[in-house]
PDB file of C-alpha atoms and ligand atoms in Angstrom:
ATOM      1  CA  UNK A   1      -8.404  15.709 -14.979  1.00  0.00           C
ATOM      2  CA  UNK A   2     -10.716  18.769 -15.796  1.00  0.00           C
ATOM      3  CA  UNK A   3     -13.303  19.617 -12.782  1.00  0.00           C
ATOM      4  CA  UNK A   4     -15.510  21.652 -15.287  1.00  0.00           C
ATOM      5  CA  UNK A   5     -16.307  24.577 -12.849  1.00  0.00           C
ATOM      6  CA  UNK A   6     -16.424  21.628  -9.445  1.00  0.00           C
ATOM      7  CA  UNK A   7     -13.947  22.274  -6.710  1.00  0.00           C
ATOM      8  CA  UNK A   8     -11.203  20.211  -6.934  1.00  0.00           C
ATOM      9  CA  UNK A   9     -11.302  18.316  -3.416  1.00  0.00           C
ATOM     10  CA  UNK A  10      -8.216  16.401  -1.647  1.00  0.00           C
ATOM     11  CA  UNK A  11      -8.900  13.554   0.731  1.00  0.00           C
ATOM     12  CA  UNK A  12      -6.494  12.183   3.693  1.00  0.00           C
ATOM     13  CA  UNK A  13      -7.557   9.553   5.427  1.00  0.00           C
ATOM     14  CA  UNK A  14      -4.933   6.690   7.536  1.00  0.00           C
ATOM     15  CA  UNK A  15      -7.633   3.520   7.762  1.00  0.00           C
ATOM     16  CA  UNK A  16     -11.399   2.076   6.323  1.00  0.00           C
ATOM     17  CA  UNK A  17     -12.385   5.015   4.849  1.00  0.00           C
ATOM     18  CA  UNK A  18     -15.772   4.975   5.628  1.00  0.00           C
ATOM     19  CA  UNK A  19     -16.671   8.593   6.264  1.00  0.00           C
ATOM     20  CA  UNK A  20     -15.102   9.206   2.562  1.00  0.00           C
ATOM     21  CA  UNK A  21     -17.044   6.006   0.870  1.00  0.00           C
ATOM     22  CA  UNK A  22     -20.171   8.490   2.954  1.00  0.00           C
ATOM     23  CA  UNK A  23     -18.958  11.272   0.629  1.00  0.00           C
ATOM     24  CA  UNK A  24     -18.754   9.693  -2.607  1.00  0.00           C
ATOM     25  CA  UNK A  25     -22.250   8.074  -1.950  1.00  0.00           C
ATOM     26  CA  UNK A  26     -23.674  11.568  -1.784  1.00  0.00           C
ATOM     27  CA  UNK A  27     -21.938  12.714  -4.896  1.00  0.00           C
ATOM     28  CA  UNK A  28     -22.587  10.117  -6.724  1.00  0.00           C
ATOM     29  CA  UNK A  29     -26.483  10.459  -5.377  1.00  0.00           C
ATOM     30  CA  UNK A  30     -25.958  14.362  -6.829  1.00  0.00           C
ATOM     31  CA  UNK A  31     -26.452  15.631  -3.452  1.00  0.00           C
ATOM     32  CA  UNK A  32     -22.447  17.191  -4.109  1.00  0.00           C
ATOM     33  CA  UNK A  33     -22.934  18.928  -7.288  1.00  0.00           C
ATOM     34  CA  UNK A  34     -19.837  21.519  -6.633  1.00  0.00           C
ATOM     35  CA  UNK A  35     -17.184  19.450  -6.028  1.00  0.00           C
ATOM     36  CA  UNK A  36     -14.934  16.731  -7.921  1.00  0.00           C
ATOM     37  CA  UNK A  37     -12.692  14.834  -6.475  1.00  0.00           C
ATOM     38  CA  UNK A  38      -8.985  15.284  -7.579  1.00  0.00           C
ATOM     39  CA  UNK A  39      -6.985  13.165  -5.069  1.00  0.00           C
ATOM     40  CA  UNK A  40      -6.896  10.578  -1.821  1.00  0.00           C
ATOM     41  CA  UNK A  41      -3.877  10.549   0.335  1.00  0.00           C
ATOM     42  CA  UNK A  42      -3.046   8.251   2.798  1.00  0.00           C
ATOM     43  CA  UNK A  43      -0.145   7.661   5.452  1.00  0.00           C
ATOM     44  CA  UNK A  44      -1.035   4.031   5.168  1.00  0.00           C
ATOM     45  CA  UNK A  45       0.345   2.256   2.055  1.00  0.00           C
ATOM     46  CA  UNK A  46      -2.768  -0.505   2.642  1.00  0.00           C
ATOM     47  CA  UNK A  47      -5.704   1.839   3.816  1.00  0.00           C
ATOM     48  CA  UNK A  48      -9.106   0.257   2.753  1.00  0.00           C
ATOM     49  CA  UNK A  49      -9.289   4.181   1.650  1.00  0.00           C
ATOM     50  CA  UNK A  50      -6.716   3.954  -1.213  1.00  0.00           C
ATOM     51  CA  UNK A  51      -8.884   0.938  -2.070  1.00  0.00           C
ATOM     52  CA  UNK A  52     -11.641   2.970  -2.336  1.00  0.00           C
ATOM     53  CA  UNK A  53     -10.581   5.605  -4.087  1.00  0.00           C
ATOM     54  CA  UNK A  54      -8.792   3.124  -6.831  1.00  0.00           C
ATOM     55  CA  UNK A  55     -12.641   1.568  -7.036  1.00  0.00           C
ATOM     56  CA  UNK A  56     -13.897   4.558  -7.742  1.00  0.00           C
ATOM     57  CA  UNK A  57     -10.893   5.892 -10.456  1.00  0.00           C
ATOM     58  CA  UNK A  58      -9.861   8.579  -8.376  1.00  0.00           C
ATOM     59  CA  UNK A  59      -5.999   9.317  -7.969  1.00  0.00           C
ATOM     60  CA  UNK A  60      -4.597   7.111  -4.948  1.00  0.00           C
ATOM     61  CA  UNK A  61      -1.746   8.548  -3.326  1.00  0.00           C
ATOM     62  CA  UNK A  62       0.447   6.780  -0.298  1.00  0.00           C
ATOM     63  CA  UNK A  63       2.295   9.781   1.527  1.00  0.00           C
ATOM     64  CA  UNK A  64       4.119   9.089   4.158  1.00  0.00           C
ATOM     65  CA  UNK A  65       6.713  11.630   6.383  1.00  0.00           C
ATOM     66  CA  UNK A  66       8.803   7.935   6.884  1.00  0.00           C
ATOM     67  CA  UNK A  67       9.932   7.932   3.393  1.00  0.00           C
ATOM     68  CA  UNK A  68      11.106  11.800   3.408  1.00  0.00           C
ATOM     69  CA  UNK A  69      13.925  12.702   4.905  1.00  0.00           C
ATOM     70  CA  UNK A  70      12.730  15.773   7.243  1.00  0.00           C
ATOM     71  CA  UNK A  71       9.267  17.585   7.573  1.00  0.00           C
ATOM     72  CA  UNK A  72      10.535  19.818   4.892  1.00  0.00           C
ATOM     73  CA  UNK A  73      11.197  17.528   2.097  1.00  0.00           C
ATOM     74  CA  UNK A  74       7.698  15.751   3.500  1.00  0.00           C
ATOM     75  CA  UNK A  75       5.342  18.658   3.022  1.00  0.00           C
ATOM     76  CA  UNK A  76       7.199  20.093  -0.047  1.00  0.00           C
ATOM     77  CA  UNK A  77       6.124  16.312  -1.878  1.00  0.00           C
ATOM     78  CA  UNK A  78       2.540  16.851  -0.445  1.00  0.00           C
ATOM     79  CA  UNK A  79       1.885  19.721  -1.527  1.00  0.00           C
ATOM     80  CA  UNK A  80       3.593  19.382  -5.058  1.00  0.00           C
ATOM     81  CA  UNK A  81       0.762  16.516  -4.995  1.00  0.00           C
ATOM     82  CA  UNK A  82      -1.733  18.523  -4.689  1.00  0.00           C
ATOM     83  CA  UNK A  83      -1.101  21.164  -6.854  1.00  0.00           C
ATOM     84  CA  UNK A  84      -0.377  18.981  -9.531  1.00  0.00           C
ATOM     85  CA  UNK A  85      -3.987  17.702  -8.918  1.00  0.00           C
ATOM     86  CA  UNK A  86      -5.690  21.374  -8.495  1.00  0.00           C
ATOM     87  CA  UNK A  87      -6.929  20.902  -5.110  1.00  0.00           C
ATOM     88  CA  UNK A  88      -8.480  23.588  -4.003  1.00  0.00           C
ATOM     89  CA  UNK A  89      -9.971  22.028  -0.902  1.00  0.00           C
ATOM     90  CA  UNK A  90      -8.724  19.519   1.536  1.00  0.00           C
ATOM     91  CA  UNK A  91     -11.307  16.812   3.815  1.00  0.00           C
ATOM     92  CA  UNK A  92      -9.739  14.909   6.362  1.00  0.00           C
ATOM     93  CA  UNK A  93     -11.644  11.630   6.675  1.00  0.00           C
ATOM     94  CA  UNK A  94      -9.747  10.003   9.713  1.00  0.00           C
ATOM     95  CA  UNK A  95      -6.476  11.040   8.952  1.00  0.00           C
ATOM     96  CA  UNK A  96      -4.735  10.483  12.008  1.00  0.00           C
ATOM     97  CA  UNK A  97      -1.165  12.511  11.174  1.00  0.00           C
ATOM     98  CA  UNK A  98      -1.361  16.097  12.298  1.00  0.00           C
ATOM     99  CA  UNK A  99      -1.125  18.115   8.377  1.00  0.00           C
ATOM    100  CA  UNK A 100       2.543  19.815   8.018  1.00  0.00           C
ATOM    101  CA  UNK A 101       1.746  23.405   8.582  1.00  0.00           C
ATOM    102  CA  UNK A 102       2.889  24.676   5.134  1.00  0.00           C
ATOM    103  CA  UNK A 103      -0.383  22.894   3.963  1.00  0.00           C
ATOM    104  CA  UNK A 104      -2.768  24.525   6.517  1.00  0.00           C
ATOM    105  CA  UNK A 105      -1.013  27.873   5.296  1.00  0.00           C
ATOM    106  CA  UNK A 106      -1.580  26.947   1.909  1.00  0.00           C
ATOM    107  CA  UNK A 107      -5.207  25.828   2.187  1.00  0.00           C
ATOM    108  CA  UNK A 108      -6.216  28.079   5.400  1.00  0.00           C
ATOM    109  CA  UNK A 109      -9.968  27.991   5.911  1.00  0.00           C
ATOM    110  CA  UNK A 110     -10.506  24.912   3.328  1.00  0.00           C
ATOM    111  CA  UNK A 111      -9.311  22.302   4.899  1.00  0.00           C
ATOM    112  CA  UNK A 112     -12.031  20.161   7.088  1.00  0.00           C
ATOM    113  CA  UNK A 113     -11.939  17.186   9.626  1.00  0.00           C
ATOM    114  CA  UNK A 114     -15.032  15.584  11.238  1.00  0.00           C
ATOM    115  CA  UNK A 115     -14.436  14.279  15.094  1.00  0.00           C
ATOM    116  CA  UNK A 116     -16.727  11.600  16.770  1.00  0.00           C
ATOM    117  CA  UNK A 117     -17.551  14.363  19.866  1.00  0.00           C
ATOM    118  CA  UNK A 118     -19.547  17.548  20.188  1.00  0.00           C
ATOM    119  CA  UNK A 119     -16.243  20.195  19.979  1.00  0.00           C
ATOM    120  CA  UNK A 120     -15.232  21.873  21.695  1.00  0.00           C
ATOM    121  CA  UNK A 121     -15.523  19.175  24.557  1.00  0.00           C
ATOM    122  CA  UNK A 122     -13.771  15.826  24.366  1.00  0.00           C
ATOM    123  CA  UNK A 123     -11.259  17.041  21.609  1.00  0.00           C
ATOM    124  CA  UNK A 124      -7.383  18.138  20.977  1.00  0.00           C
ATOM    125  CA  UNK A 125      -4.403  15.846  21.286  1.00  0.00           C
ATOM    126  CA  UNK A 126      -4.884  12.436  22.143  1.00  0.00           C
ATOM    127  CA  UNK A 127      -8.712  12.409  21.519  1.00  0.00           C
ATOM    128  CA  UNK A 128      -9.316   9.966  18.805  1.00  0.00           C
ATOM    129  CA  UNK A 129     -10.606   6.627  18.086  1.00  0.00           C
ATOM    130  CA  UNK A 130     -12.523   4.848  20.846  1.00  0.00           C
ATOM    131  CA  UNK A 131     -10.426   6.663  23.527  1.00  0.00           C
ATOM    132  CA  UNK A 132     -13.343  10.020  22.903  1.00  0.00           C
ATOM    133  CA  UNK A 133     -16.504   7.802  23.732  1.00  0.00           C
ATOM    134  CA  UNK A 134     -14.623   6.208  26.823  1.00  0.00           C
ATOM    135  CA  UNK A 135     -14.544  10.191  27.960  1.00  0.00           C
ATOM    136  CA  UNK A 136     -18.098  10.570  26.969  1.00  0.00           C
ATOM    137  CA  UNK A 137     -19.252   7.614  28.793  1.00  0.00           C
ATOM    138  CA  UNK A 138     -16.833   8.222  31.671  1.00  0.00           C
ATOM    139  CA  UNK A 139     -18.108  11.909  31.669  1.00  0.00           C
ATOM    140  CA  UNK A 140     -21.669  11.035  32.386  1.00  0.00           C
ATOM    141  CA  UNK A 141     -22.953  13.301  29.472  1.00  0.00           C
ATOM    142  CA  UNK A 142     -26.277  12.492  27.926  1.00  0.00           C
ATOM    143  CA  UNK A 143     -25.385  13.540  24.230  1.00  0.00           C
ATOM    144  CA  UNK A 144     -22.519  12.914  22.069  1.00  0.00           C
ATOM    145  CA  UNK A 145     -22.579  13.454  18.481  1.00  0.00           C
ATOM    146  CA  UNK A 146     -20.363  14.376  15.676  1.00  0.00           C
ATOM    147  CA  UNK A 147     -18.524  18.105  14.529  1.00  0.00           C
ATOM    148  CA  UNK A 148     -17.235  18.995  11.582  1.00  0.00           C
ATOM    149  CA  UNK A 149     -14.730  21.922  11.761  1.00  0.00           C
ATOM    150  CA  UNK A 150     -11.629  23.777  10.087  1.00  0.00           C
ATOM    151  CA  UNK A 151      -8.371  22.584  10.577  1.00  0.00           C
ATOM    152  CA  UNK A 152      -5.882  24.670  12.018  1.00  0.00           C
ATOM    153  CA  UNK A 153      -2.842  24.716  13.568  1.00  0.00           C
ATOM    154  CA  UNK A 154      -3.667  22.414  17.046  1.00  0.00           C
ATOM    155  CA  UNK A 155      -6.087  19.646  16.795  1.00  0.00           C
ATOM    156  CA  UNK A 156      -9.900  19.710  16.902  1.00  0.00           C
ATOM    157  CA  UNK A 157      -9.569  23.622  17.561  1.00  0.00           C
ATOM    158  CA  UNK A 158     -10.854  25.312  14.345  1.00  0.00           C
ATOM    159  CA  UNK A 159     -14.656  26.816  13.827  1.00  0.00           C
ATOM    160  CA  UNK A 160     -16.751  23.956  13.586  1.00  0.00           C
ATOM    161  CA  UNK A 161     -18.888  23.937  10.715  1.00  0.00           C
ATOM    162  CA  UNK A 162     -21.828  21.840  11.306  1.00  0.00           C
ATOM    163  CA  UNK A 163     -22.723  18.941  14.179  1.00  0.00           C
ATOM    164  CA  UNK A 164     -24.906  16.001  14.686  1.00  0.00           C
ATOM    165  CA  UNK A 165     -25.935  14.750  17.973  1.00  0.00           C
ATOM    166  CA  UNK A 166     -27.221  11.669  19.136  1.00  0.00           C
ATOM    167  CA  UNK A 167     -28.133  10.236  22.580  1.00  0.00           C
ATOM    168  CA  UNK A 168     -26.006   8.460  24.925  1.00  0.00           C
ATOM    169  CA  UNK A 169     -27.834   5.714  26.145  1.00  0.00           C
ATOM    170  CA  UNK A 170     -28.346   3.374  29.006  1.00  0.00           C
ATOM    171  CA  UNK A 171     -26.013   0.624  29.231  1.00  0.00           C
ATOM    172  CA  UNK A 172     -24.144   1.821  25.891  1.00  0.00           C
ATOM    173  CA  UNK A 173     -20.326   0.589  25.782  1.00  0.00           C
ATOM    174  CA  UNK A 174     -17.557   2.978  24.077  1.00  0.00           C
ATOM    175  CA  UNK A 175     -18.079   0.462  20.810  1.00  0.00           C
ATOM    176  CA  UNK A 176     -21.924   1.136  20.642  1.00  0.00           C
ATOM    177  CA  UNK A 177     -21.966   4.384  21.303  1.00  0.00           C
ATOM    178  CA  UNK A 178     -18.891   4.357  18.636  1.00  0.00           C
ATOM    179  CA  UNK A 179     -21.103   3.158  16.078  1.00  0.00           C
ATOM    180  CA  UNK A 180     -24.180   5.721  16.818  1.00  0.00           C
ATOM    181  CA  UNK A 181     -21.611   8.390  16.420  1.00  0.00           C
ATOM    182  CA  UNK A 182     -20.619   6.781  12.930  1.00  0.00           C
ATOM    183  CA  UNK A 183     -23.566   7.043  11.754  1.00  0.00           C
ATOM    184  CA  UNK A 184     -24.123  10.774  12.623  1.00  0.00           C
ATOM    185  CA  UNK A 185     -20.502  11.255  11.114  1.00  0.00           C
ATOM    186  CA  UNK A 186     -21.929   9.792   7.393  1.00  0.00           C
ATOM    187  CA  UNK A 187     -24.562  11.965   7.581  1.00  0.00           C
ATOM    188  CA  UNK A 188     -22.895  15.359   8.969  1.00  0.00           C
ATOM    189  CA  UNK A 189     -19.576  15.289   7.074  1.00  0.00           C
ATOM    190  CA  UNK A 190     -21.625  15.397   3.166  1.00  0.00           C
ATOM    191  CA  UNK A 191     -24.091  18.040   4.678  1.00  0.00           C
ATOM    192  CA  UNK A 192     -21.340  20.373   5.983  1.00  0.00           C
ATOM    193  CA  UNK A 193     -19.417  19.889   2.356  1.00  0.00           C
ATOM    194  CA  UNK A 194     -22.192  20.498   0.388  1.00  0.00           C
ATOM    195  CA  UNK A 195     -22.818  23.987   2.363  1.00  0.00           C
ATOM    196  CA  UNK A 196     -19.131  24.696   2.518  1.00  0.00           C
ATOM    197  CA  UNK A 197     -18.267  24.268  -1.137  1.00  0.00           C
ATOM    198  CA  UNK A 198     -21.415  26.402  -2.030  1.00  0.00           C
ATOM    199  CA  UNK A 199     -19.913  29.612   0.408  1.00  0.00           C
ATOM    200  CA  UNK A 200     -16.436  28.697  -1.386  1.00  0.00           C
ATOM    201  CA  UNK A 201     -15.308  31.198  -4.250  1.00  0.00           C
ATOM    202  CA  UNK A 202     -13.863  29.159  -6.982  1.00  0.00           C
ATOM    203  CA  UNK A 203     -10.365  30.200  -7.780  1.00  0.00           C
ATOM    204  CA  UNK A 204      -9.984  28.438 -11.476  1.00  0.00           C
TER     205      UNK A 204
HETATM  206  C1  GRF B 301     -13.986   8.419  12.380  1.00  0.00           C
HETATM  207  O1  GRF B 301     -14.517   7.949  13.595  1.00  0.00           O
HETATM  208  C2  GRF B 301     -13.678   9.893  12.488  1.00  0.00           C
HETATM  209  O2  GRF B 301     -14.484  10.561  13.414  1.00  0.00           O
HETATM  210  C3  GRF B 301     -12.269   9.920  12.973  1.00  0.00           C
HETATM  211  O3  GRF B 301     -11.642   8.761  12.467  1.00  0.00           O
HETATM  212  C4  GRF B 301     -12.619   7.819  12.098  1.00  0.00           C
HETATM  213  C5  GRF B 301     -12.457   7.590  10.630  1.00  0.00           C
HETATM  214  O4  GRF B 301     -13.170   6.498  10.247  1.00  0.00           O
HETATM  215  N1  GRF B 301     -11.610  11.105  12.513  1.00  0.00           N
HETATM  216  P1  GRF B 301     -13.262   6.181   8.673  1.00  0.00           P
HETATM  217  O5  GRF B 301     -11.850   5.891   8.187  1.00  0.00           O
HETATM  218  O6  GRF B 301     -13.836   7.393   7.979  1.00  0.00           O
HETATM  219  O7  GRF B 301     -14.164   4.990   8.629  1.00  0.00           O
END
């Protein structure tokens, strides 16, 4: 697959897939001129994400450490993957596996996540899904909002790239205020691409 001077860009993602279907909208709007995309990978053999990457004739991958027989063998298989697709950057679109650490040494500094809560609060193990606006709510905070950010070693840790905040409001319930931050999440996570990829160097 040639990327004809676009970065090559990996996706994980373990469920719907909507923050990636967010992605592809914008490139295929031509608001992500720098970047092709080589690969999706998902934990999840039926993730509406491999679905959406089939749709779209991108290179569906299921990757999963349960059919490897040690973290070694696991992360050696991932990252033959993508190699042998030229990835030279790595979005996690809720991916909800932690990423073997070979990978993060491999890709250090290009590989990005979006969380549904203004890092560094309401972040790191544990905080995900619907669980992070039950904190907001329970926290009394007026904002929430959503943070992109490198991926390092621990979760929601790295240098966050870009956020997008939006109100808490009266009477919200985790699944409202869920949605809100959704929708700041499909607007935040193409943004902060399209400025990262234009900072990145292109190594053909
Ligand atoms: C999003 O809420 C994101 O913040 C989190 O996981 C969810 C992924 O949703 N990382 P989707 O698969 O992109 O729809």
């Amino acid at each position: 697959m040639t990327h004809s001077g676009k970065i090559p860009i990996a996706v994980f993602g373990s469920g719907r897939g909507s923050n990636f279907q967010a992605i592809l909208d914008a490139a295929q709007r031509g608001d992500l001129p720098g970047i092709s995309f080589a690969l999706v990978v998902s934990n999840n053999s039926d993730a509406g994400i491999l679905e959406i990457a089939r749709a779209n004739g991108i290179p569906a991958l299921h990757c999963s450490r349960k059919s490897y027989p040690d973290d070694a063998a696991f992360e050696a298989a991932l990252l033959e993957a993508l190699r042998s697709h030229d990835t030279e950057a790595i979005v996690l679109a809720g991916y909800m596996k932690k990423v073997p650490p070979g990978i993060i040494a491999a890709y250090r500094g290009r590989i990005l996540n979006i969380h549904p809560a203004l890092l560094p609060r309401f972040g790191g193990q544990g905080m995900y899904g619907i669980r992070v606006h039950e904190a907001v709510l329970a926290s009394g905070e007026r904002e929430s909002g959503a943070t992109v950010h490198l991926v390092d070693e621990e979760y929601d840790r790295g240098v966050i790239l870009l956020q997008r905040r939006v109100p808490v409001l009266p009477g919200d319930t985790p699944e409202t205020l869920a949605a809100r931050v959704l929708e700041a999440e499909h607007q935040v996570y193409p943004e902060a691409l399209r400025r990262f990829v234009e900072t990145m160097v292109h190594h053909p």
